[in-house]
mmCIF file of C-alpha atoms and ligand atoms in Angstrom:
data_model
loop_
_atom_site.group_PDB
_atom_site.id
_atom_site.type_symbol
_atom_site.label_atom_id
_atom_site.label_comp_id
_atom_site.label_asym_id
_atom_site.label_seq_id
_atom_site.Cartn_x
_atom_site.Cartn_y
_atom_site.Cartn_z
ATOM 1 C CA MET C 1 2.204 6.599 14.007
ATOM 2 C CA GLU C 2 3.314 8.051 17.317
ATOM 3 C CA LYS C 3 5.740 10.968 17.188
ATOM 4 C CA ILE C 4 9.416 10.142 16.574
ATOM 5 C CA GLY C 5 12.432 11.557 18.411
ATOM 6 C CA LEU C 6 15.563 11.850 16.274
ATOM 7 C CA PHE C 7 18.603 12.104 18.554
ATOM 8 C CA TYR C 8 22.004 13.222 17.243
ATOM 9 C CA SER C 9 24.663 15.854 17.814
ATOM 10 C CA PHE C 10 23.837 19.099 16.020
ATOM 11 C CA ALA C 11 27.594 19.839 16.030
ATOM 12 C CA SER C 12 28.452 16.599 14.220
ATOM 13 C CA LYS C 13 28.632 17.942 10.686
ATOM 14 C CA LYS C 14 27.886 15.083 8.351
ATOM 15 C CA THR C 15 25.530 13.372 10.767
ATOM 16 C CA ALA C 16 23.513 16.581 11.139
ATOM 17 C CA LYS C 17 23.141 16.888 7.384
ATOM 18 C CA ILE C 18 21.936 13.289 7.118
ATOM 19 C CA ALA C 19 19.513 13.800 9.999
ATOM 20 C CA GLY C 20 17.887 16.538 7.923
ATOM 21 C CA VAL C 21 17.431 14.116 5.016
ATOM 22 C CA VAL C 22 15.913 11.463 7.328
ATOM 23 C CA HIS C 23 13.596 14.101 8.759
ATOM 24 C CA ASN C 24 12.415 15.132 5.297
ATOM 25 C CA ALA C 25 11.885 11.505 4.234
ATOM 26 C CA PHE C 26 9.192 11.165 6.897
ATOM 27 C CA SER C 27 7.410 14.145 5.312
ATOM 28 C CA GLY C 28 4.034 14.381 7.010
ATOM 29 C CA ASN C 29 4.952 12.441 10.125
ATOM 30 C CA ASP C 30 5.939 14.127 13.308
ATOM 31 C CA VAL C 31 9.716 13.909 13.788
ATOM 32 C CA GLN C 32 11.330 16.022 16.502
ATOM 33 C CA LEU C 33 15.060 16.780 16.132
ATOM 34 C CA ILE C 34 16.949 16.579 19.441
ATOM 35 C CA ASN C 35 20.509 17.694 20.116
ATOM 36 C CA VAL C 36 22.344 15.115 22.252
ATOM 37 C CA ASP C 37 24.921 17.750 23.202
ATOM 38 C CA GLU C 38 22.293 19.409 25.391
ATOM 39 C CA VAL C 39 19.679 16.752 26.053
ATOM 40 C CA LYS C 40 18.448 15.647 29.481
ATOM 41 C CA LYS C 41 17.916 11.930 29.876
ATOM 42 C CA GLU C 42 14.187 12.454 30.530
ATOM 43 C CA LYS C 43 13.790 13.504 26.892
ATOM 44 C CA PHE C 44 14.241 9.870 25.851
ATOM 45 C CA LEU C 45 11.129 8.964 27.853
ATOM 46 C CA GLU C 46 8.905 11.223 25.735
ATOM 47 C CA PHE C 47 8.997 8.932 22.701
ATOM 48 C CA ASP C 48 8.019 5.360 21.890
ATOM 49 C CA ASN C 49 9.710 5.679 18.494
ATOM 50 C CA LEU C 50 13.308 6.827 18.503
ATOM 51 C CA ILE C 51 15.961 7.266 15.842
ATOM 52 C CA VAL C 52 19.575 7.624 16.870
ATOM 53 C CA GLY C 53 22.261 9.022 14.544
ATOM 54 C CA VAL C 54 25.878 8.199 15.332
ATOM 55 C CA PRO C 55 29.148 8.367 13.372
ATOM 56 C CA THR C 56 31.976 5.964 14.251
ATOM 57 C CA TRP C 57 35.214 7.487 15.524
ATOM 58 C CA PHE C 58 38.549 6.389 17.009
ATOM 59 C CA ASP C 59 38.814 3.052 15.133
ATOM 60 C CA GLY C 60 35.489 1.550 16.054
ATOM 61 C CA GLU C 61 34.364 3.716 18.964
ATOM 62 C CA LEU C 62 31.513 6.073 19.777
ATOM 63 C CA PRO C 63 32.205 9.791 19.503
ATOM 64 C CA ASN C 64 32.789 11.463 22.885
ATOM 65 C CA TYR C 65 29.346 13.059 23.205
ATOM 66 C CA TRP C 66 27.567 9.663 22.986
ATOM 67 C CA ASP C 67 30.134 7.946 25.166
ATOM 68 C CA GLU C 68 29.543 10.554 27.874
ATOM 69 C CA LEU C 69 25.742 10.402 27.609
ATOM 70 C CA LEU C 70 25.272 6.620 27.771
ATOM 71 C CA PRO C 71 26.012 6.230 31.526
ATOM 72 C CA ALA C 72 23.086 8.581 32.261
ATOM 73 C CA LEU C 73 20.814 6.437 30.099
ATOM 74 C CA GLU C 74 21.736 3.279 32.028
ATOM 75 C CA GLU C 75 18.911 3.977 34.485
ATOM 76 C CA ILE C 76 16.225 4.269 31.815
ATOM 77 C CA ASP C 77 13.928 1.397 30.987
ATOM 78 C CA PHE C 78 13.623 1.338 27.214
ATOM 79 C CA SER C 79 11.193 -1.569 27.045
ATOM 80 C CA ASN C 80 8.189 -0.894 24.784
ATOM 81 C CA LYS C 81 10.321 1.552 22.818
ATOM 82 C CA ARG C 82 11.333 0.991 19.218
ATOM 83 C CA ILE C 83 14.746 2.303 18.320
ATOM 84 C CA ALA C 84 16.346 2.627 14.890
ATOM 85 C CA VAL C 85 20.008 3.530 14.462
ATOM 86 C CA PHE C 86 21.696 5.105 11.485
ATOM 87 C CA GLY C 87 25.430 5.607 11.382
ATOM 88 C CA LEU C 88 28.107 7.282 9.356
ATOM 89 C CA GLY C 89 31.372 5.613 8.545
ATOM 90 C CA ASP C 90 34.089 5.079 5.982
ATOM 91 C CA GLN C 91 34.225 1.547 4.571
ATOM 92 C CA LYS C 92 37.543 2.119 2.761
ATOM 93 C CA GLY C 93 39.485 4.052 5.387
ATOM 94 C CA TYR C 94 38.179 2.016 8.350
ATOM 95 C CA SER C 95 37.287 -1.245 6.660
ATOM 96 C CA GLU C 96 37.702 -3.390 9.773
ATOM 97 C CA ASN C 97 35.510 -1.161 11.922
ATOM 98 C CA PHE C 98 32.935 0.021 9.435
ATOM 99 C CA CYS C 99 30.130 1.780 11.305
ATOM 100 C CA ASP C 100 30.878 -0.153 14.502
ATOM 101 C CA ALA C 101 29.010 2.505 16.476
ATOM 102 C CA ILE C 102 25.706 1.283 15.029
ATOM 103 C CA GLY C 103 26.312 -2.110 16.641
ATOM 104 C CA ILE C 104 27.479 -0.587 19.925
ATOM 105 C CA MET C 105 24.353 1.568 20.193
ATOM 106 C CA ALA C 106 21.977 -1.210 19.146
ATOM 107 C CA THR C 107 23.433 -3.546 21.782
ATOM 108 C CA PHE C 108 23.209 -0.853 24.469
ATOM 109 C CA PHE C 109 19.518 -0.103 23.845
ATOM 110 C CA GLU C 110 18.630 -3.766 23.382
ATOM 111 C CA GLU C 111 20.120 -4.550 26.791
ATOM 112 C CA LYS C 112 17.862 -1.824 28.203
ATOM 113 C CA GLY C 113 14.821 -3.581 26.745
ATOM 114 C CA ALA C 114 14.294 -1.733 23.446
ATOM 115 C CA LEU C 115 13.226 -3.382 20.230
ATOM 116 C CA ILE C 116 15.721 -2.511 17.497
ATOM 117 C CA VAL C 117 14.031 -1.798 14.171
ATOM 118 C CA GLY C 118 15.334 -0.680 10.785
ATOM 119 C CA LYS C 119 17.676 -3.536 9.898
ATOM 120 C CA PHE C 120 19.330 -3.117 6.500
ATOM 121 C CA PRO C 121 20.809 -5.539 3.902
ATOM 122 C CA LEU C 122 24.575 -5.858 3.331
ATOM 123 C CA GLU C 123 24.362 -5.617 -0.456
ATOM 124 C CA GLY C 124 26.303 -2.780 -2.030
ATOM 125 C CA TYR C 125 28.782 -2.296 0.821
ATOM 126 C CA ASN C 126 32.403 -3.507 0.760
ATOM 127 C CA PHE C 127 34.280 -3.808 4.068
ATOM 128 C CA GLU C 128 36.238 -6.282 6.212
ATOM 129 C CA GLY C 129 34.435 -6.170 9.517
ATOM 130 C CA SER C 130 31.729 -4.360 11.450
ATOM 131 C CA LYS C 131 30.031 -4.612 14.829
ATOM 132 C CA ALA C 132 26.923 -3.414 12.985
ATOM 133 C CA VAL C 133 26.490 -6.832 11.311
ATOM 134 C CA ARG C 134 24.334 -9.473 12.944
ATOM 135 C CA ASN C 135 22.809 -12.557 11.345
ATOM 136 C CA GLY C 136 23.801 -11.511 7.853
ATOM 137 C CA GLN C 137 22.415 -7.995 7.980
ATOM 138 C CA PHE C 138 23.136 -4.582 9.476
ATOM 139 C CA VAL C 139 21.288 -3.788 12.717
ATOM 140 C CA GLY C 140 20.796 -0.238 11.439
ATOM 141 C CA LEU C 141 21.485 1.903 8.389
ATOM 142 C CA PRO C 142 25.155 2.534 7.503
ATOM 143 C CA LEU C 143 25.882 5.596 5.375
ATOM 144 C CA ASP C 144 29.256 6.342 3.818
ATOM 145 C CA GLN C 145 29.657 9.943 2.715
ATOM 146 C CA GLU C 146 33.333 9.419 1.920
ATOM 147 C CA ASN C 147 32.891 6.656 -0.669
ATOM 148 C CA GLN C 148 29.208 6.236 -1.527
ATOM 149 C CA ALA C 149 27.571 9.607 -1.008
ATOM 150 C CA ARG C 150 25.491 9.273 -4.131
ATOM 151 C CA LEU C 151 23.752 6.187 -2.685
ATOM 152 C CA THR C 152 22.769 7.917 0.535
ATOM 153 C CA ASN C 153 19.418 9.431 -0.396
ATOM 154 C CA GLY C 154 18.125 6.175 -1.914
ATOM 155 C CA ARG C 155 19.260 4.186 1.110
ATOM 156 C CA ILE C 156 17.478 6.609 3.432
ATOM 157 C CA GLU C 157 14.283 6.408 1.379
ATOM 158 C CA HIS C 158 14.261 2.599 1.612
ATOM 159 C CA TRP C 159 15.069 2.629 5.309
ATOM 160 C CA VAL C 160 12.344 5.130 6.129
ATOM 161 C CA GLU C 161 9.840 2.976 4.242
ATOM 162 C CA TYR C 162 10.786 0.044 6.544
ATOM 163 C CA LEU C 163 10.504 2.283 9.578
ATOM 164 C CA LYS C 164 7.044 3.519 8.674
ATOM 165 C CA LYS C 165 5.916 -0.120 8.970
ATOM 166 C CA GLU C 166 7.962 -0.967 12.073
ATOM 167 C CA PHE C 167 7.293 2.069 14.245
ATOM 168 C CA ILE C 168 4.134 2.085 16.330
HETATM 169 C C1 FMN S 201 39.899 10.031 13.326
HETATM 170 C C2 FMN S 201 38.773 9.353 12.603
HETATM 171 C C3 FMN S 201 38.418 8.043 12.972
HETATM 172 C C4 FMN S 201 37.381 7.377 12.296
HETATM 173 N N1 FMN S 201 37.093 6.066 12.630
HETATM 174 C C5 FMN S 201 36.151 5.406 11.906
HETATM 175 C C6 FMN S 201 35.863 4.029 12.176
HETATM 176 O O1 FMN S 201 36.440 3.388 13.058
HETATM 177 N N2 FMN S 201 34.908 3.393 11.436
HETATM 178 C C7 FMN S 201 34.238 4.044 10.429
HETATM 179 O O2 FMN S 201 33.374 3.419 9.787
HETATM 180 N N3 FMN S 201 34.469 5.363 10.163
HETATM 181 C C8 FMN S 201 35.403 6.048 10.864
HETATM 182 N N4 FMN S 201 35.666 7.369 10.582
HETATM 183 C C9 FMN S 201 34.893 8.039 9.511
HETATM 184 C C10 FMN S 201 33.762 8.910 10.064
HETATM 185 O O3 FMN S 201 32.818 8.138 10.778
HETATM 186 C C11 FMN S 201 33.042 9.613 8.908
HETATM 187 O O4 FMN S 201 33.941 10.537 8.323
HETATM 188 C C12 FMN S 201 31.768 10.320 9.314
HETATM 189 O O5 FMN S 201 31.131 10.745 8.140
HETATM 190 C C13 FMN S 201 31.978 11.488 10.269
HETATM 191 O O6 FMN S 201 30.727 12.044 10.601
HETATM 192 P P1 FMN S 201 30.585 13.379 11.505
HETATM 193 O O7 FMN S 201 31.132 14.514 10.666
HETATM 194 O O8 FMN S 201 29.122 13.543 11.724
HETATM 195 O O9 FMN S 201 31.351 13.144 12.763
HETATM 196 C C14 FMN S 201 36.678 8.038 11.252
HETATM 197 C C15 FMN S 201 37.037 9.350 10.910
HETATM 198 C C16 FMN S 201 38.066 10.004 11.560
HETATM 199 C C17 FMN S 201 38.435 11.394 11.128
#
């Protein structure tokens, strides 16, 4: 497998903790952790396999640091790149917008030519609505530290097993 770039905000507390778990789940494989608070857009070109970590904020929106970075990424051609998205959200507190940011990010990168990998089944989640759902499944991995923290490690293990097959 080619090296993997894992992009997230190091200052985003829960997301940063989860990124560490995802990193460890790849064990022997080469995963580079990249802070989106400081990253230059060229960094995204260094990888054919990318993982993006994003919590949902503001009732179904991206956090500011991703919202500010995306315009710079508009110019990048992501075709031939495989991108997996994990997201943090709260299915009880924000049931109508559960992990919307996963869907927003997946759509953005897909429109830039990327192949989105790491889809995940809906079973075990309970929510009203989510932009992360497409064709009866999530387009990435939703994690809920508020309500289902004890399921997180198992979900990450399963997801990483899918990714090991889907990354190039
Ligand atoms: C003001 C606020 C708005 C939020 N909006 C949403 C939301 O729309 N959808 C959702 O699934 N979670 C929402 N959440 C929950 C966060 O995504 C969740 O707490 C996440 O774990 C935060 O991760 P972070 O610490 O890495 O930012 C919101 C939380 C706060 C405090």
